[in-house]
Tab-separated table of C-alpha atoms (C1' of nucleotides) in Angstrom:
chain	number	residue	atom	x	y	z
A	1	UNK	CA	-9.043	-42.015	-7.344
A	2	UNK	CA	-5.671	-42.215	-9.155
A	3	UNK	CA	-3.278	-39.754	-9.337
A	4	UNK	CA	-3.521	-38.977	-12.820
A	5	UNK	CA	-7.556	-38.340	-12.561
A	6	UNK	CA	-6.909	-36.260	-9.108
A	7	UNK	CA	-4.221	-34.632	-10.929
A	8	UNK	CA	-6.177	-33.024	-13.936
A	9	UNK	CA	-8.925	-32.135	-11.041
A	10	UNK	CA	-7.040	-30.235	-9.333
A	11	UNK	CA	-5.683	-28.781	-12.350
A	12	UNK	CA	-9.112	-27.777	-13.424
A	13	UNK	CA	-10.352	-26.799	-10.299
A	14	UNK	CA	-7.729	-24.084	-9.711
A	15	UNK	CA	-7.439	-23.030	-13.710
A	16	UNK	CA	-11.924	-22.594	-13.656
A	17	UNK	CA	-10.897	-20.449	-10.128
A	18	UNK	CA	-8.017	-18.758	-10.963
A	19	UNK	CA	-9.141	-17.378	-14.150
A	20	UNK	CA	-12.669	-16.189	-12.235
A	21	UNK	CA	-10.691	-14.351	-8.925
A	22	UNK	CA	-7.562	-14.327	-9.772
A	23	UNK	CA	-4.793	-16.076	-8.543
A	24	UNK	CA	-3.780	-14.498	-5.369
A	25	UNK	CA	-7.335	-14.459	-4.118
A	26	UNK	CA	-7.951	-18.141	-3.716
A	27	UNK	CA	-7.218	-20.364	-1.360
A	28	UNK	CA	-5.460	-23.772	-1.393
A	29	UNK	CA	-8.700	-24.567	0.586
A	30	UNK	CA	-11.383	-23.843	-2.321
A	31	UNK	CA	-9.259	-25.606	-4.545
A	32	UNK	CA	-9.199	-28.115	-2.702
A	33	UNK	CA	-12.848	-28.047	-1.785
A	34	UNK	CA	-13.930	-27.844	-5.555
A	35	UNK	CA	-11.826	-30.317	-6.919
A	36	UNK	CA	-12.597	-33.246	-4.148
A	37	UNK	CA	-8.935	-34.048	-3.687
A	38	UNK	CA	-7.601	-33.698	-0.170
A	39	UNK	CA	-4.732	-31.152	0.566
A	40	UNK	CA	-2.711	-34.265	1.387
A	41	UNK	CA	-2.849	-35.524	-2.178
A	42	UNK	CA	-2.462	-31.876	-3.424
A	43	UNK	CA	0.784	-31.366	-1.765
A	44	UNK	CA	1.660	-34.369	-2.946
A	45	UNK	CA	1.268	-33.925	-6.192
A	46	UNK	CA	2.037	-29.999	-6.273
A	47	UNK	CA	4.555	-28.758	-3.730
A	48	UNK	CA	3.701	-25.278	-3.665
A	49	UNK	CA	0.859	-23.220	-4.911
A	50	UNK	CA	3.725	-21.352	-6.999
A	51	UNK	CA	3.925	-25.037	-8.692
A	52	UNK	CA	0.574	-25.266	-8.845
A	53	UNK	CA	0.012	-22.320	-11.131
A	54	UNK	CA	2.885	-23.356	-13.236
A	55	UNK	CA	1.209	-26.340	-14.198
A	56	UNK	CA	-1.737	-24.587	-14.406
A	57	UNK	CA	-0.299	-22.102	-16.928
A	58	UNK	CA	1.868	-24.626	-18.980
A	59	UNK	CA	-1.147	-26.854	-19.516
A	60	UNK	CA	-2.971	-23.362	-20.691
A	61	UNK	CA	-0.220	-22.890	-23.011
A	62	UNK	CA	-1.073	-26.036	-24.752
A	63	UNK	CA	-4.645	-25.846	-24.870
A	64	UNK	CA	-4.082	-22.586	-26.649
A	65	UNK	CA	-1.545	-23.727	-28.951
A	66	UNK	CA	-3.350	-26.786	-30.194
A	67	UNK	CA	-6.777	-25.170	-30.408
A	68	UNK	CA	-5.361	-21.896	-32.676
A	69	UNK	CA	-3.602	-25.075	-34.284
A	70	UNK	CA	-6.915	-26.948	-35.269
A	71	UNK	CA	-8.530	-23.803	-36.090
A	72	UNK	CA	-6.102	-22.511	-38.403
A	73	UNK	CA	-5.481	-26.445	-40.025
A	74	UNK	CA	-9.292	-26.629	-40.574
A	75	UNK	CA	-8.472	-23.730	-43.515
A	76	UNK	CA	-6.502	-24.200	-46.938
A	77	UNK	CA	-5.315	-20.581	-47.382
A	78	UNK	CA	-2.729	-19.195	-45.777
A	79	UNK	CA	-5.427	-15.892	-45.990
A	80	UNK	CA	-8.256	-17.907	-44.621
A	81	UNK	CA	-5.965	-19.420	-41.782
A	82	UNK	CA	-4.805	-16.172	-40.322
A	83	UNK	CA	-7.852	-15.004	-40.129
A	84	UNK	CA	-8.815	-18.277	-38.520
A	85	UNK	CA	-7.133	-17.513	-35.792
A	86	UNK	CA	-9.613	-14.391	-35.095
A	87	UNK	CA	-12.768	-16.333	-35.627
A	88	UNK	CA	-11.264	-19.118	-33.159
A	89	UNK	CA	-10.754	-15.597	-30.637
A	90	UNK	CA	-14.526	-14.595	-31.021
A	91	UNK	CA	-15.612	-18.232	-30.285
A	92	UNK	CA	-13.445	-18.373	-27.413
A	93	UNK	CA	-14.707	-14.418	-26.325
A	94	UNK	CA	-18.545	-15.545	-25.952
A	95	UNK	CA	-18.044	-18.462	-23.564
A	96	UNK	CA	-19.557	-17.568	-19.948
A	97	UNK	CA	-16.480	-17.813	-18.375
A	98	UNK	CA	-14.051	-15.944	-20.116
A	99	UNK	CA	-12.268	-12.888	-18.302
A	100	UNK	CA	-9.189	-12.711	-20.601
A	101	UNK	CA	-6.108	-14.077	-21.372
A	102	UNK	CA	-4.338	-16.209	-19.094
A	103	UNK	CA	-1.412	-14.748	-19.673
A	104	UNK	CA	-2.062	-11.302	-19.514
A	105	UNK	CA	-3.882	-12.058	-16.242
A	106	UNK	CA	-1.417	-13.891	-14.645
A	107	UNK	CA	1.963	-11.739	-15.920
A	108	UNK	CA	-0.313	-8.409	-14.825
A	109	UNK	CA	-0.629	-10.565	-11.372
A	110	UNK	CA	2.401	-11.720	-10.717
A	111	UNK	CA	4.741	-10.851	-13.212
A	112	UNK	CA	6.671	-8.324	-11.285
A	113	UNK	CA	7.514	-11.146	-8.611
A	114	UNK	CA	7.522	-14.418	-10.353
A	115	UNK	CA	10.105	-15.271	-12.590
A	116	UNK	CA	8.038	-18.330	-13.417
A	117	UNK	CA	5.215	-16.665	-14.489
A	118	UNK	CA	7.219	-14.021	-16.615
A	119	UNK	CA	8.486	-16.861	-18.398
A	120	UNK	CA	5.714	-18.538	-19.354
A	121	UNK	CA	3.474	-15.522	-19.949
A	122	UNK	CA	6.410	-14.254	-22.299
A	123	UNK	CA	6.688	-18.056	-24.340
A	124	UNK	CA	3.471	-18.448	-25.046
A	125	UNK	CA	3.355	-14.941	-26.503
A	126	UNK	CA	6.370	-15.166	-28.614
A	127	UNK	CA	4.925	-19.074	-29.636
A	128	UNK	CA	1.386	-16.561	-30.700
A	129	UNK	CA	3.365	-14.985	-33.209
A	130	UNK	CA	5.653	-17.616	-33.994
A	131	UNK	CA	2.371	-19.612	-35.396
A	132	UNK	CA	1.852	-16.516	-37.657
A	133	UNK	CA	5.350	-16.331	-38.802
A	134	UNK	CA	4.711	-19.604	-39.638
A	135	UNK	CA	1.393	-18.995	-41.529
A	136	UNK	CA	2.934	-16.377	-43.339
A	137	UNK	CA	5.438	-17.565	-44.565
A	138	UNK	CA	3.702	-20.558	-46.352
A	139	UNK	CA	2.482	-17.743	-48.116
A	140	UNK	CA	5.170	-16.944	-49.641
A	141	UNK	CA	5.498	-13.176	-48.302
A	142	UNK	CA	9.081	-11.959	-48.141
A	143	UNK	CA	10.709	-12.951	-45.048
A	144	UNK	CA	11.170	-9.412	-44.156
A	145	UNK	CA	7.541	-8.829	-44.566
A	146	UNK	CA	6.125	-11.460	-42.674
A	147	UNK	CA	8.182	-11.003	-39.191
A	148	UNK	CA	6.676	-7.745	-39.453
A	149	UNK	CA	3.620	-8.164	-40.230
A	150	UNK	CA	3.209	-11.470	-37.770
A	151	UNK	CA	4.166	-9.133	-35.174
A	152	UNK	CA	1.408	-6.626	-36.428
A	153	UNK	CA	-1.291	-9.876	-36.028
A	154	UNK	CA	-0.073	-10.656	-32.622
A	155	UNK	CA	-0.934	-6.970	-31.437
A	156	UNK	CA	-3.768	-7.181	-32.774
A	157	UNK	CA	-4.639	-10.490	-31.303
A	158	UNK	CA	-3.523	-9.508	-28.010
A	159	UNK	CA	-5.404	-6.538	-27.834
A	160	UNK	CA	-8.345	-8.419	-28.967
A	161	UNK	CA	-8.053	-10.024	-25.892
A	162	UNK	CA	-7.060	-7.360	-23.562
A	163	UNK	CA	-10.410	-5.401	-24.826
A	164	UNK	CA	-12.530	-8.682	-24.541
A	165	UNK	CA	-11.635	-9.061	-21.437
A	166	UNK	CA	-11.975	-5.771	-19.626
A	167	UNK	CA	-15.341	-4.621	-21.854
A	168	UNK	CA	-17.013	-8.321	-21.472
A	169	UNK	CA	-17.719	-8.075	-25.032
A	170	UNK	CA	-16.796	-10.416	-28.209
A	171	UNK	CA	-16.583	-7.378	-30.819
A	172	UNK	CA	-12.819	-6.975	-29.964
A	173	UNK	CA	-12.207	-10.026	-32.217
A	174	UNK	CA	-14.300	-9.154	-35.284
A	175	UNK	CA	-12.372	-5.522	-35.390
A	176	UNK	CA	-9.158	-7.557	-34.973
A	177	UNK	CA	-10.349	-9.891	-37.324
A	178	UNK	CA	-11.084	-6.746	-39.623
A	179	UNK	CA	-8.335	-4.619	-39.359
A	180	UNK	CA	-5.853	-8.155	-39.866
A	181	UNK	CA	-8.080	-8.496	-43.086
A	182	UNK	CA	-6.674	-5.167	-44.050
A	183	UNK	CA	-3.399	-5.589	-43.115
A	184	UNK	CA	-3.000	-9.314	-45.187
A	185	UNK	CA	-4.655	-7.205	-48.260
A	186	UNK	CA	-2.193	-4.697	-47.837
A	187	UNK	CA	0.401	-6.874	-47.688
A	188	UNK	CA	-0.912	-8.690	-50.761
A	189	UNK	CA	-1.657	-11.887	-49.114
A	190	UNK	CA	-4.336	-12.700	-50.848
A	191	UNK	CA	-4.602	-16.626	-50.777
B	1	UNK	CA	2.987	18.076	5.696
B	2	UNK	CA	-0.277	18.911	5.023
B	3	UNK	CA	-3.004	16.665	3.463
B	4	UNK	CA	-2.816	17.319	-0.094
B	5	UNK	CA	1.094	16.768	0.093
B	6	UNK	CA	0.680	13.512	2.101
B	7	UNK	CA	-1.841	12.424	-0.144
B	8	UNK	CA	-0.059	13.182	-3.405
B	9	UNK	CA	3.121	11.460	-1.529
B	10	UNK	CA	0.414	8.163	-0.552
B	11	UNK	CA	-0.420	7.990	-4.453
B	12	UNK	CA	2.666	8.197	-5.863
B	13	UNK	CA	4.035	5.682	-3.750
B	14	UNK	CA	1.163	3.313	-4.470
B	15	UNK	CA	0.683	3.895	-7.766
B	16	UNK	CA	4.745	2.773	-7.684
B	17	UNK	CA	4.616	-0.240	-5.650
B	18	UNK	CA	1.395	-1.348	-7.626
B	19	UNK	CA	3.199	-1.042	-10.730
B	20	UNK	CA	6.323	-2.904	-9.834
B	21	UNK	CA	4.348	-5.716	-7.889
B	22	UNK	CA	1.124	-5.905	-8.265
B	23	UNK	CA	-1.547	-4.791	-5.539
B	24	UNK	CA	-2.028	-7.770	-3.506
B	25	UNK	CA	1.416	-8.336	-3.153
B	26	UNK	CA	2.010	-4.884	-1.755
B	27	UNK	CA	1.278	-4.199	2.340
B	28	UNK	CA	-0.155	-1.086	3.349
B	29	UNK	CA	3.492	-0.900	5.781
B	30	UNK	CA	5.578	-0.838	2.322
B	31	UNK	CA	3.254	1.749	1.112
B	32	UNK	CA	3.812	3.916	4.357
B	33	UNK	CA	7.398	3.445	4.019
B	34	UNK	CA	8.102	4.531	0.522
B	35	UNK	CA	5.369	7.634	0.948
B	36	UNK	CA	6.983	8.557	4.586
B	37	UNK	CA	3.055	9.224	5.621
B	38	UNK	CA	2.119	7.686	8.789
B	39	UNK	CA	-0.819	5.350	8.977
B	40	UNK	CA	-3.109	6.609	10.994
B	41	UNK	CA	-2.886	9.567	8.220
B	42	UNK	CA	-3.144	7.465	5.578
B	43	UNK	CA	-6.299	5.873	7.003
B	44	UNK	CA	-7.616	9.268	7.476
B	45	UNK	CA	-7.082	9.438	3.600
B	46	UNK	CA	-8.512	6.837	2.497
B	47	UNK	CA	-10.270	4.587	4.462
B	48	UNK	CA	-9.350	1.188	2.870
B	49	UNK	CA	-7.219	-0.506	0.759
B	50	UNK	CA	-9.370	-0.159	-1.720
B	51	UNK	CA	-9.689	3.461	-1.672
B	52	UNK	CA	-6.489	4.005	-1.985
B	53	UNK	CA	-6.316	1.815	-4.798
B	54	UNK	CA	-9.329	2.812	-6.516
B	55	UNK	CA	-7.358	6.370	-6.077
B	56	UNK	CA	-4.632	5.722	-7.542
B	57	UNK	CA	-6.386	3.917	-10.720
B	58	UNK	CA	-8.581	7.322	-11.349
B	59	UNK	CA	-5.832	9.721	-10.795
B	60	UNK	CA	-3.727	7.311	-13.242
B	61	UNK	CA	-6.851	7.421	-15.981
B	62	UNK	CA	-6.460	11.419	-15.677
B	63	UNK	CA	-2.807	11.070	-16.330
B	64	UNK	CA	-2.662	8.679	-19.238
B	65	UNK	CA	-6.040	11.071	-20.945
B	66	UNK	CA	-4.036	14.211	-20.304
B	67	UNK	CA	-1.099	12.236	-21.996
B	68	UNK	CA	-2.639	11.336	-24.979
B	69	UNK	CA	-4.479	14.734	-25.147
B	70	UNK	CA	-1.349	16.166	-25.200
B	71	UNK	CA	0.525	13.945	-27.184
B	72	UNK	CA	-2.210	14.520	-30.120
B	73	UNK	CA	-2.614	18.277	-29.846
B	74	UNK	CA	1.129	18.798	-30.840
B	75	UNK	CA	0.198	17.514	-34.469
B	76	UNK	CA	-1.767	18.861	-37.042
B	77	UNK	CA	-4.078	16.506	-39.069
B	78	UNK	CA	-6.277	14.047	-37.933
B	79	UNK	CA	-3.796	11.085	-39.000
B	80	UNK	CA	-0.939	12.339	-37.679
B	81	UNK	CA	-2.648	12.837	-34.474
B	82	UNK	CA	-3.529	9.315	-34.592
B	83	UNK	CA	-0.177	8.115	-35.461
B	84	UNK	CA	0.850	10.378	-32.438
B	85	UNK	CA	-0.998	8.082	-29.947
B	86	UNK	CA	1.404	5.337	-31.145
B	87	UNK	CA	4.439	7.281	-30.401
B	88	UNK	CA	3.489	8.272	-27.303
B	89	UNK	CA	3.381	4.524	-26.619
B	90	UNK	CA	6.786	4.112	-27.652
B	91	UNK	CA	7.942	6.890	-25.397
B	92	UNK	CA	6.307	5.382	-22.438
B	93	UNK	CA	7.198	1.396	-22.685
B	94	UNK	CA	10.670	2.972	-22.891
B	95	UNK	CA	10.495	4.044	-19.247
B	96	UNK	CA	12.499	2.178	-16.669
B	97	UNK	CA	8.930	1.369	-14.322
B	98	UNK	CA	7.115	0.187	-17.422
B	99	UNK	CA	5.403	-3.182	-16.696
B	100	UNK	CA	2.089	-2.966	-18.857
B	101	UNK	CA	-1.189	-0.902	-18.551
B	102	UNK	CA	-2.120	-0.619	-14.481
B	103	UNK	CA	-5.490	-1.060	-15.910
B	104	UNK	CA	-5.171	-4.080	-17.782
B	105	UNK	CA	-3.081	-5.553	-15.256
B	106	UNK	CA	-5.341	-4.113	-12.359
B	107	UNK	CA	-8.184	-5.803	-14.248
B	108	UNK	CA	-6.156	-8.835	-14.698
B	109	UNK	CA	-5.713	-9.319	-10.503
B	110	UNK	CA	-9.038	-7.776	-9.403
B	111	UNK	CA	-11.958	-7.142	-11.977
B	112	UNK	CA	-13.448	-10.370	-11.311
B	113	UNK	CA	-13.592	-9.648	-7.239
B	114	UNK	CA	-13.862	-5.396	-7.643
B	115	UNK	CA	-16.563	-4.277	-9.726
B	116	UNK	CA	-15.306	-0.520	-8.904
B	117	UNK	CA	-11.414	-2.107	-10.491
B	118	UNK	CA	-13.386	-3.123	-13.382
B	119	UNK	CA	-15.635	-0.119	-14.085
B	120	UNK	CA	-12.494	2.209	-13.764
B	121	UNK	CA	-10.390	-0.484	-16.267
B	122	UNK	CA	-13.868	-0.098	-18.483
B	123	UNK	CA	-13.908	3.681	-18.359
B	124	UNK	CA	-10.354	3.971	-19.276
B	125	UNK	CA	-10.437	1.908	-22.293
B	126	UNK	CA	-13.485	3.433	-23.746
B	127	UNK	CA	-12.060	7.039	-23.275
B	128	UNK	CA	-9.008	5.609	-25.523
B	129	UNK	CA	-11.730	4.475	-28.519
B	130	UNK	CA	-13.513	7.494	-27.857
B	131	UNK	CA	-10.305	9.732	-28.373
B	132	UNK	CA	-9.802	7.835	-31.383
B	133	UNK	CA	-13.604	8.515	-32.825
B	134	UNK	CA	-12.761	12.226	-32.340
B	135	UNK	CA	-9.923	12.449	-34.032
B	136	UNK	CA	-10.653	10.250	-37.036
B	137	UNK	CA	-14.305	12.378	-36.757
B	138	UNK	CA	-12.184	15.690	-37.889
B	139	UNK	CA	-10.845	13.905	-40.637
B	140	UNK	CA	-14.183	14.177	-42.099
B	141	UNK	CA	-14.372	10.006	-42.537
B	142	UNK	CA	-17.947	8.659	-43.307
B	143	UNK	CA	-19.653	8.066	-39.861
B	144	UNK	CA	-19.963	4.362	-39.664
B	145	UNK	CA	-16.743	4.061	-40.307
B	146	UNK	CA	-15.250	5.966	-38.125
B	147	UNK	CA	-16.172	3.776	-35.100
B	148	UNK	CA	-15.121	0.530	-36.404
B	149	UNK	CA	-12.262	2.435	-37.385
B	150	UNK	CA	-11.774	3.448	-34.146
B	151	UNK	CA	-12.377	0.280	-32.492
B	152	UNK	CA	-9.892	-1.026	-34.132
B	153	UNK	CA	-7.129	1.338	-33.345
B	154	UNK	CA	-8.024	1.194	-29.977
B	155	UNK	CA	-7.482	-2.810	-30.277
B	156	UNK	CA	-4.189	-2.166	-31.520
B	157	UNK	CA	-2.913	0.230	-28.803
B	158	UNK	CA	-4.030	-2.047	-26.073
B	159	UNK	CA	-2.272	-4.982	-27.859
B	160	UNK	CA	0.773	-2.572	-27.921
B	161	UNK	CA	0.266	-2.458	-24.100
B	162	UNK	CA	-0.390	-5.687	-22.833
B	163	UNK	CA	2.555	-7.264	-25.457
B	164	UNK	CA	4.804	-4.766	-24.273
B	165	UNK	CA	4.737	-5.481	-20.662
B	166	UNK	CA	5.232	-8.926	-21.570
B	167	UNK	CA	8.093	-8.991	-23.602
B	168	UNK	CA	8.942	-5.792	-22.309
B	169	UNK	CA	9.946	-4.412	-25.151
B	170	UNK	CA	9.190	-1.333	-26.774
B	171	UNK	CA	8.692	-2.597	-30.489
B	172	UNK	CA	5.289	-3.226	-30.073
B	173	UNK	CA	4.615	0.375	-30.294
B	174	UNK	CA	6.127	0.767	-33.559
B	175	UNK	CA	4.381	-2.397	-34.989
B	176	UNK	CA	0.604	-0.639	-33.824
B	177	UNK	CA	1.938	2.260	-35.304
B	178	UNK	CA	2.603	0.678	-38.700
B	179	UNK	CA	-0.203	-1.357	-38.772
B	180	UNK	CA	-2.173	1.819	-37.641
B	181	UNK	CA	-0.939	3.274	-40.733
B	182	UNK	CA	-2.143	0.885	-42.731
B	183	UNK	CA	-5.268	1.188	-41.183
B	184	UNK	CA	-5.671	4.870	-42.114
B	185	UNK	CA	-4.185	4.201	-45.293
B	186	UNK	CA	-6.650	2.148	-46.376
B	187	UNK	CA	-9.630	3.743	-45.003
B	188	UNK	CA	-8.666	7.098	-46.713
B	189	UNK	CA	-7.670	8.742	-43.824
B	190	UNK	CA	-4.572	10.924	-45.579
B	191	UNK	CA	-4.802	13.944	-43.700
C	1	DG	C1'	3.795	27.436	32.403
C	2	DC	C1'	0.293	24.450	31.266
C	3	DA	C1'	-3.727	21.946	29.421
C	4	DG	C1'	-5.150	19.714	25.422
C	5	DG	C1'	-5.320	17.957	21.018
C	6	DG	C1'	-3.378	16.333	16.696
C	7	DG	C1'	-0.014	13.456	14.664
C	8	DG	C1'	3.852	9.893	14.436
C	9	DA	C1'	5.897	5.294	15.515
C	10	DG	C1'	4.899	1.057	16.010
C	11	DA	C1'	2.578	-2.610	18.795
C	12	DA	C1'	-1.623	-5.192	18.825
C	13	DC	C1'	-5.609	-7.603	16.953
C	14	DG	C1'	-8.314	-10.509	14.227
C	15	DA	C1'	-8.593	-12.738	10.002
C	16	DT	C1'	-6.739	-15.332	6.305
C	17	DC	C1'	-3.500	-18.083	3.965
C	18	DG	C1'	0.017	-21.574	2.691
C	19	DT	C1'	1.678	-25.502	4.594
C	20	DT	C1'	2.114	-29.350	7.834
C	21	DC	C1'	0.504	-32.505	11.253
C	22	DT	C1'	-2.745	-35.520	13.807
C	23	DC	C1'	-6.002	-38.812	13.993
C	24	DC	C1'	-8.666	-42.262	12.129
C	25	DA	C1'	-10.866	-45.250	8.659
C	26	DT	C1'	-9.983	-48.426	4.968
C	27	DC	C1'	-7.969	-52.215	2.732
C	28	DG	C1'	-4.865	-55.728	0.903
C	29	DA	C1'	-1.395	-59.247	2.259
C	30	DT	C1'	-0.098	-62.824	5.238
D	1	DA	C1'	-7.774	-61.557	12.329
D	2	DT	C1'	-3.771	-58.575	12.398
D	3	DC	C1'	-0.363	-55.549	10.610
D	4	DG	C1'	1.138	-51.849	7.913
D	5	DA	C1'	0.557	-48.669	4.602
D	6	DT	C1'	-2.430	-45.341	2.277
D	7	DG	C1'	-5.276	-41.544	2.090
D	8	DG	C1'	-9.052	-38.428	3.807
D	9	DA	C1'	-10.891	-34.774	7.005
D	10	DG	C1'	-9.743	-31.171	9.218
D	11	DA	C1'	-7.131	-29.027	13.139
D	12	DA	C1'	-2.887	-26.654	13.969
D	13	DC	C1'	0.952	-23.587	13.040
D	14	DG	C1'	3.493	-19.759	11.663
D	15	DA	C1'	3.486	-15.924	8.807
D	16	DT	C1'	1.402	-11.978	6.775
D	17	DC	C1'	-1.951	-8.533	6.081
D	18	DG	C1'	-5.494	-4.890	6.713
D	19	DT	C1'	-6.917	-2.213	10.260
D	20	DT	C1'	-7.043	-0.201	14.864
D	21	DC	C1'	-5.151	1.165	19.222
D	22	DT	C1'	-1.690	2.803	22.564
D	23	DC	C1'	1.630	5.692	23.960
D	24	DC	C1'	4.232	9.617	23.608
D	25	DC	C1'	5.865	13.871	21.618
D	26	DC	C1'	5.164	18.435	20.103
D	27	DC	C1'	2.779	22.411	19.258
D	28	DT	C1'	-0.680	25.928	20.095
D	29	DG	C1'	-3.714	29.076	22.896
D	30	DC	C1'	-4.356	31.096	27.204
DNA sequence: GCAGGGGGAGAACGATCGTTCTCCATCGAT
DNA sequence: ATCGATGGAGAACGATCGTTCTCCCCCTGC
């Protein structure tokens, strides 16, 4: 096995048991044991568990960006692509494993003791409502308006996945998805 | 010192610690240190780890209720009630010890090993929609929509939460609140 | 004054964990 | 065929943690 393929093993192996235990609760061992690469070659390739998670995390970050990306680019609308971004939450909700955010998780973990984590919980956050800054402001909104009411989306997305998470449930998204309905009308985004 | 002093002492310490670092990362030694309660007393107390913890998360749930309770019953009309729950938000994530909701972040670290974390987590954030229901009930709104109303306030509070201990920043209060507003605004909800 | 019991300080114990080390098998190059 | 390097399996190590135990002090009832 090359070190790329044992790489992305282990990468999976600890982000499929992290996100089901937590992070503190398993071993470099059951990594290790479920991802068939030998501590040896673990070490090797991540130093420390800290690093480990880092990776973990950052590669996280970039699944999420580039799937709310592909969601929201599969819509015309600046309207329809918002909301996008909800329907992409409730398909992500109903999958077996999902216990919440990563990065809620991890910063509710570990956040009070690892920079690291901090850091990356807090970017991908702020990138979250960058992307509907962004979305907005094709719109044509104000610019006033729409850092305001980006930040209003990212609540609401966050606590779609807080809720989600803690209630097992993928009805967290369609109120989200609701109430950020009501919020674009509102705002008189209407296409 | 008698018991219930000791044991008001062993949960305020915990419920500290647990805040600031998480649970895992806290020993039961630093918890005996900043209560000043011996541990053979606080084993007498509460017989595990998870005791105490499970402790601290239910006398924290009767806190944060009594909180909002109170916060509410200072206002008049259903939607300023409503809109109260978002200040009181405010005022909290201004506090120096803020780092999130202990039951998101509890949830976060343990609900996938601890069913009795998760229950407690569960409990919590249904007696925050339920509060909601009950207020926007008064307010004489149609039945059906009360709930999704509801649901959806509730999603927007524990956005506020979870994106306030991650930016730590208190401006997620105020952006719920707005958005809350909007909410009611829309849905009729004027007194 | 004295026996006894409850409580405090902290050592001790057993388990677990992150990390490193040992030993051995494999394999390509000469 | 032999050498050297590579990597795997898993033992070993040191630290930490939850929990219990030991020892001693102090206080109370007679």
């Amino acid at each position: 096995m090359d070190a790329a393929t044992a790489e992305a093993r282990l990468l999976d192996a600890a982000e499929a048991l992290f996100n089901e235990r937590g992070v503190q609760a398993v071993g470099m061992d059951a990594i290790r044991s479920a991802s068939g690469v030998s501590l040896k070659r673990l070490y090797q390739l991540f130093p420390s568990k800290d690093d480990l998670l880092e990776a973990v995390l950052r590669r996280r970050d970039e699944t999420v960006r580039s799937g709310i990306e592909r969601a929201t680019a599969a819509h015309e609308s600046p309207r329809e692509r918002v909301l996008a971004v909800f329907d992409h939450l409730e398909e992500w909700f109903g999958q077996d494993a999902f216990r919440g955010c990563s990065f809620i998780n991890a910063y509710g973990e570990l956040g009070g003791v690892s920079p690291g984590v901090a850091d990356i919980a807090r970017a991908n956050k702020r990138s979250l409502q960058d992307h509907f800054a962004t979305l907005l402001a094709a719109a044509g909104t104000p610019a006033g308006h729409t850092d305001r009411l980006a930040a209003q989306l990212a609540v609401l997305a966050n606590g779609a996945m807080a809720t989600a998470g803690i209630t097992g449930s993928q009805d967290p998204a369609r109120h989200a998805r609701d109430a950020a309905k009501t919020l674009l009308d509102a705002a008189d985004v209407r296409s």
